[in-house]
Amino acid sequence: MFISFEGIEGSGKSTQIKIISESLQKKGHDVISVREPGGTEVGEKIRKIFLQETTENFDPLTEVLLLYASRKQLDNEIIKPNLKKGSIVIADRFFHATKAYQCYGKGVELNLVEYLHKTLNISEPDLSIYIDINPELSRKRISNRKADRIEQESLDFFSRVQHGYLQLEKESKNFILVDGSKSIEKISGEIDSLIKELLNV
Ligand code: Z5A
């Protein structure tokens, strides 16, 4: 079973992944959580390049290629082998993030991302949980930390990303929205029910 979590910064993905992973482990499931970009030795090096500030104009297509280099490595090294052994793999972001940030946010063609994903034969999540918050709430939640290269983008950019996620929710199967402005406990209850339904327990 492969589950991904999506949402803009501060939507609560890491918080919810921790809660659901612990709860699934208590029920006896083997759970592996990964983050993107990153999650492997090579991927974590790519993550540094991706998030570090630079004086150059970082081309959005370069971003996509870096993200796919990291994603391919993660799929080969961690996702596919663990799914094969029957573990539950939980990803903090996956390909919907590339569509939302690089396509809706920065103008890259959606077809290119779909082509890369298919041609590289990368796994697809059985369920993607999109935690929806607006960019203003996002800013408030992450105001106490130093912003990385992507977090320095404008509120306008994050509105396009949020709009992108909302479009993806309308068009994609197995892509479920939860309202991220609710309390942590309420959201984790909803996620627990979604996953129970998926696991059929
Ligand atoms: N990126 C991309 O552009 N394209 C791609 O394809 C991929 C990624 C895969 C990765 O950053 C960056 O890469 C990301 C997109 C880009 N960039 N930006 N900007 P990351 O992994 O470092 O950051 P993140 O994924 O956005 O994580 P995050 O900012 O830490 O957000 P989060 O995990 O969703 O939130 P959290 O850590 O669980 O919660 C944040 C705070 O809010 C914390 O204090 C919580 O206690 C609080 N919180 C959480 N939930 C609630 C609720 N419900 N109520 C109140 N407070 C809450």
Short mmCIF file of C-alpha atoms and ligand atoms in Angstrom, two decimals:
data_model
loop_
_atom_site.label_atom_id
_atom_site.label_comp_id
_atom_site.label_asym_id
_atom_site.label_seq_id
_atom_site.Cartn_x
_atom_site.Cartn_y
_atom_site.Cartn_z
CA MET A 1 0.00 0.00 0.00
CA PHE A 2 1.41 3.35 -1.08
CA ILE A 3 0.02 6.59 0.41
CA SER A 4 1.23 10.12 -0.33
CA PHE A 5 0.55 13.33 1.58
CA GLU A 6 0.29 16.64 -0.23
CA GLY A 7 -0.24 20.27 0.67
CA ILE A 8 1.53 23.60 0.83
CA GLU A 9 4.05 24.46 3.55
CA GLY A 10 2.75 24.13 7.09
CA SER A 11 -0.38 22.25 6.04
CA GLY A 12 0.46 19.59 8.61
CA LYS A 13 1.77 16.73 6.44
CA SER A 14 4.68 15.80 8.74
CA THR A 15 2.44 16.05 11.81
CA GLN A 16 -0.19 13.75 10.32
CA ILE A 17 2.32 11.28 8.84
CA LYS A 18 3.85 10.83 12.30
CA ILE A 19 0.44 10.19 13.89
CA ILE A 20 -0.80 7.75 11.24
CA SER A 21 2.54 5.89 11.03
CA GLU A 22 2.57 5.30 14.80
CA SER A 23 -1.05 4.21 14.77
CA LEU A 24 -0.49 1.75 11.88
CA GLN A 25 2.66 0.39 13.54
CA LYS A 26 0.73 -0.22 16.76
CA LYS A 27 -1.73 -2.27 14.73
CA GLY A 28 1.17 -4.44 13.53
CA HIS A 29 1.81 -2.94 10.08
CA ASP A 30 5.30 -2.41 8.76
CA VAL A 31 5.43 1.29 7.84
CA ILE A 32 8.14 3.13 5.92
CA SER A 33 7.97 6.91 5.59
CA VAL A 34 9.92 8.91 3.06
CA ARG A 35 10.14 12.53 2.00
CA GLU A 36 10.56 14.25 -1.34
CA PRO A 37 12.81 15.45 -2.71
CA GLY A 38 15.16 13.15 -0.81
CA GLY A 39 14.72 9.90 1.06
CA THR A 40 17.88 8.22 -0.32
CA GLU A 41 21.56 9.15 -0.15
CA VAL A 42 21.50 10.49 -3.72
CA GLY A 43 18.07 12.08 -3.19
CA GLU A 44 19.18 13.98 -0.08
CA LYS A 45 22.09 15.47 -2.08
CA ILE A 46 19.59 16.54 -4.76
CA ARG A 47 17.35 18.00 -2.03
CA LYS A 48 20.20 20.28 -0.91
CA ILE A 49 20.72 21.57 -4.45
CA PHE A 50 16.97 21.99 -4.88
CA LEU A 51 16.30 23.94 -1.67
CA GLN A 52 19.48 26.01 -1.35
CA GLU A 53 19.36 29.66 -2.36
CA THR A 54 21.24 30.49 -5.55
CA THR A 55 22.08 33.70 -7.40
CA GLU A 56 21.24 32.00 -10.72
CA ASN A 57 17.83 31.87 -12.29
CA PHE A 58 16.74 28.31 -11.39
CA ASP A 59 14.91 27.08 -14.49
CA PRO A 60 11.62 25.29 -13.61
CA LEU A 61 12.58 22.52 -16.07
CA THR A 62 15.84 22.02 -14.18
CA GLU A 63 13.69 21.70 -11.04
CA VAL A 64 11.55 19.02 -12.70
CA LEU A 65 14.58 17.04 -13.85
CA LEU A 66 16.17 17.20 -10.39
CA LEU A 67 12.89 16.12 -8.78
CA TYR A 68 12.61 13.19 -11.19
CA ALA A 69 16.21 12.13 -10.60
CA SER A 70 15.46 12.02 -6.87
CA ARG A 71 12.07 10.33 -7.41
CA LYS A 72 13.50 7.58 -9.64
CA GLN A 73 16.19 6.77 -7.08
CA LEU A 74 13.63 6.74 -4.25
CA ASP A 75 11.28 4.49 -6.20
CA ASN A 76 14.05 2.00 -7.05
CA GLU A 77 15.77 2.01 -3.65
CA ILE A 78 12.86 2.25 -1.20
CA ILE A 79 9.34 2.38 -2.60
CA LYS A 80 9.23 -0.61 -4.96
CA PRO A 81 11.19 -3.04 -2.71
CA ASN A 82 9.07 -2.18 0.36
CA LEU A 83 5.77 -2.42 -1.50
CA LYS A 84 6.91 -5.79 -2.80
CA LYS A 85 7.47 -7.02 0.77
CA GLY A 86 4.01 -5.87 1.80
CA SER A 87 4.96 -2.77 3.81
CA ILE A 88 2.92 0.42 3.87
CA VAL A 89 4.94 3.22 2.26
CA ILE A 90 4.00 6.80 3.22
CA ALA A 91 5.50 9.67 1.21
CA ASP A 92 5.66 13.30 2.34
CA ARG A 93 4.87 14.65 -1.16
CA PHE A 94 5.07 12.81 -4.50
CA PHE A 95 4.31 13.60 -8.14
CA HIS A 96 1.20 15.74 -7.42
CA ALA A 97 3.63 18.21 -5.81
CA THR A 98 5.53 18.55 -9.09
CA LYS A 99 2.27 19.21 -10.91
CA ALA A 100 1.13 21.76 -8.30
CA TYR A 101 4.47 23.60 -7.81
CA GLN A 102 6.29 23.30 -11.14
CA CYS A 103 3.27 23.10 -13.51
CA TYR A 104 0.53 25.22 -11.91
CA GLY A 105 3.03 27.36 -9.98
CA LYS A 106 5.75 27.85 -12.59
CA GLY A 107 4.20 27.05 -15.97
CA VAL A 108 5.80 23.68 -16.84
CA GLU A 109 3.58 21.52 -19.11
CA LEU A 110 1.59 18.89 -17.20
CA ASN A 111 2.19 16.51 -20.14
CA LEU A 112 5.92 16.57 -19.50
CA VAL A 113 5.51 15.42 -15.89
CA GLU A 114 3.03 12.73 -16.92
CA TYR A 115 5.41 11.57 -19.69
CA LEU A 116 8.40 11.41 -17.32
CA HIS A 117 6.43 9.55 -14.66
CA LYS A 118 5.17 6.94 -17.11
CA THR A 119 8.37 6.54 -19.10
CA LEU A 120 10.50 6.18 -15.97
CA ASN A 121 8.05 3.53 -14.74
CA ILE A 122 7.65 5.10 -11.30
CA SER A 123 5.08 3.81 -8.76
CA GLU A 124 1.77 5.60 -8.26
CA PRO A 125 0.14 6.05 -4.85
CA ASP A 126 -3.00 4.04 -4.02
CA LEU A 127 -4.20 7.07 -2.07
CA SER A 128 -3.07 10.72 -1.97
CA ILE A 129 -4.25 12.84 0.93
CA TYR A 130 -4.21 16.55 0.18
CA ILE A 131 -4.32 18.73 3.30
CA ASP A 132 -5.78 22.03 2.13
CA ILE A 133 -4.84 25.34 3.77
CA ASN A 134 -4.56 28.80 2.21
CA PRO A 135 -1.21 30.59 1.73
CA GLU A 136 -1.95 33.09 4.51
CA LEU A 137 -2.40 30.35 7.12
CA SER A 138 0.68 28.61 5.71
CA ARG A 139 2.78 31.77 6.23
CA LYS A 140 1.54 32.06 9.81
CA ARG A 141 2.41 28.46 10.64
CA ILE A 142 5.96 28.61 9.28
CA SER A 143 6.79 32.20 10.29
CA ASN A 144 9.22 31.06 13.03
CA ARG A 145 11.73 29.37 10.70
CA LYS A 146 14.21 30.46 8.02
CA ALA A 147 12.64 30.21 4.57
CA ASP A 148 14.32 27.96 1.97
CA ARG A 149 14.51 28.77 -1.77
CA ILE A 150 10.94 27.65 -2.53
CA GLU A 151 9.45 29.12 0.66
CA GLN A 152 10.76 32.53 -0.43
CA GLU A 153 8.28 32.57 -3.34
CA SER A 154 5.40 35.08 -3.23
CA LEU A 155 1.91 34.57 -1.79
CA ASP A 156 0.73 34.75 -5.42
CA PHE A 157 2.87 31.73 -6.26
CA PHE A 158 1.42 29.75 -3.35
CA SER A 159 -2.12 30.72 -4.44
CA ARG A 160 -1.36 29.20 -7.87
CA VAL A 161 -0.01 26.08 -6.15
CA GLN A 162 -3.14 25.79 -3.98
CA HIS A 163 -5.33 26.31 -7.07
CA GLY A 164 -3.31 23.57 -8.79
CA TYR A 165 -3.92 21.12 -5.97
CA LEU A 166 -7.66 21.94 -6.05
CA GLN A 167 -7.72 21.26 -9.81
CA LEU A 168 -5.88 17.98 -9.30
CA GLU A 169 -8.44 16.99 -6.68
CA LYS A 170 -11.22 17.44 -9.27
CA GLU A 171 -9.39 15.46 -11.96
CA SER A 172 -7.51 12.71 -10.16
CA LYS A 173 -8.75 9.45 -8.79
CA ASN A 174 -7.71 8.44 -5.26
CA PHE A 175 -6.85 12.07 -4.43
CA ILE A 176 -8.76 13.13 -1.33
CA LEU A 177 -8.96 16.61 0.19
CA VAL A 178 -9.06 17.17 3.93
CA ASP A 179 -9.57 20.60 5.46
CA GLY A 180 -6.22 21.54 7.06
CA SER A 181 -7.64 24.43 9.06
CA LYS A 182 -9.33 21.98 11.46
CA SER A 183 -7.61 20.77 14.63
CA ILE A 184 -4.77 18.22 14.43
CA GLU A 185 -6.99 15.65 16.22
CA LYS A 186 -9.96 16.15 13.89
CA ILE A 187 -7.78 15.80 10.78
CA SER A 188 -6.04 12.69 12.09
CA GLY A 189 -9.46 11.12 12.79
CA GLU A 190 -10.50 11.75 9.19
CA ILE A 191 -7.23 10.37 7.83
CA ASP A 192 -7.54 7.31 10.05
CA SER A 193 -10.99 6.57 8.59
CA LEU A 194 -9.77 7.04 5.01
CA ILE A 195 -6.89 4.64 5.53
CA LYS A 196 -9.04 2.08 7.36
CA GLU A 197 -11.38 2.08 4.38
CA LEU A 198 -8.47 1.63 1.99
CA LEU A 199 -6.97 -1.21 4.02
CA ASN A 200 -10.40 -2.72 4.43
CA VAL A 201 -10.06 -3.21 8.22
N1 Z5A B 1 8.71 20.67 -3.94
C1 Z5A B 1 8.42 21.07 -5.22
O1 Z5A B 1 8.47 22.25 -5.55
N2 Z5A B 1 8.05 20.12 -6.12
C2 Z5A B 1 8.00 18.79 -5.81
O2 Z5A B 1 7.69 17.96 -6.67
C3 Z5A B 1 8.34 18.40 -4.47
C4 Z5A B 1 8.68 19.37 -3.56
C5 Z5A B 1 8.31 16.96 -4.08
C6 Z5A B 1 10.07 20.59 0.22
O3 Z5A B 1 10.07 21.22 1.42
C7 Z5A B 1 9.91 21.72 -0.78
O4 Z5A B 1 10.05 21.20 -2.09
C8 Z5A B 1 8.52 22.29 -0.69
C9 Z5A B 1 7.90 22.04 -2.06
C10 Z5A B 1 9.05 21.71 -2.94
N3 Z5A B 1 8.67 23.65 -0.53
N4 Z5A B 1 8.28 24.63 -0.19
N5 Z5A B 1 8.06 25.68 0.09
P1 Z5A B 1 9.98 20.55 2.83
O5 Z5A B 1 9.91 19.07 2.72
O6 Z5A B 1 11.07 21.12 3.66
O7 Z5A B 1 8.69 21.28 3.36
P2 Z5A B 1 7.21 20.85 3.44
O8 Z5A B 1 7.00 19.55 2.76
O9 Z5A B 1 6.40 21.96 2.94
O10 Z5A B 1 7.04 20.63 5.00
P3 Z5A B 1 6.59 21.65 6.11
O11 Z5A B 1 6.73 23.06 5.69
O12 Z5A B 1 7.27 21.28 7.37
O13 Z5A B 1 5.05 21.46 6.21
P4 Z5A B 1 4.18 20.29 6.81
O14 Z5A B 1 4.97 19.05 7.01
O15 Z5A B 1 3.00 20.19 5.94
O16 Z5A B 1 3.73 20.85 8.22
P5 Z5A B 1 4.06 20.38 9.72
O17 Z5A B 1 5.55 20.42 9.93
O18 Z5A B 1 3.34 19.15 10.05
O19 Z5A B 1 3.37 21.58 10.51
C11 Z5A B 1 3.87 22.90 10.47
C12 Z5A B 1 3.48 23.63 11.76
O20 Z5A B 1 2.07 23.76 11.83
C13 Z5A B 1 3.91 22.90 13.04
O21 Z5A B 1 4.22 23.85 14.00
C14 Z5A B 1 2.64 22.14 13.44
O22 Z5A B 1 2.58 21.89 14.81
C15 Z5A B 1 1.56 23.12 13.01
N6 Z5A B 1 0.31 22.43 12.62
C16 Z5A B 1 0.18 21.33 11.86
N7 Z5A B 1 -1.12 21.00 11.71
C17 Z5A B 1 -1.83 21.92 12.40
C18 Z5A B 1 -3.23 22.12 12.63
N8 Z5A B 1 -4.16 21.32 12.10
N9 Z5A B 1 -3.61 23.17 13.37
C19 Z5A B 1 -2.68 24.02 13.89
N10 Z5A B 1 -1.34 23.88 13.73
C20 Z5A B 1 -0.92 22.85 12.98
#
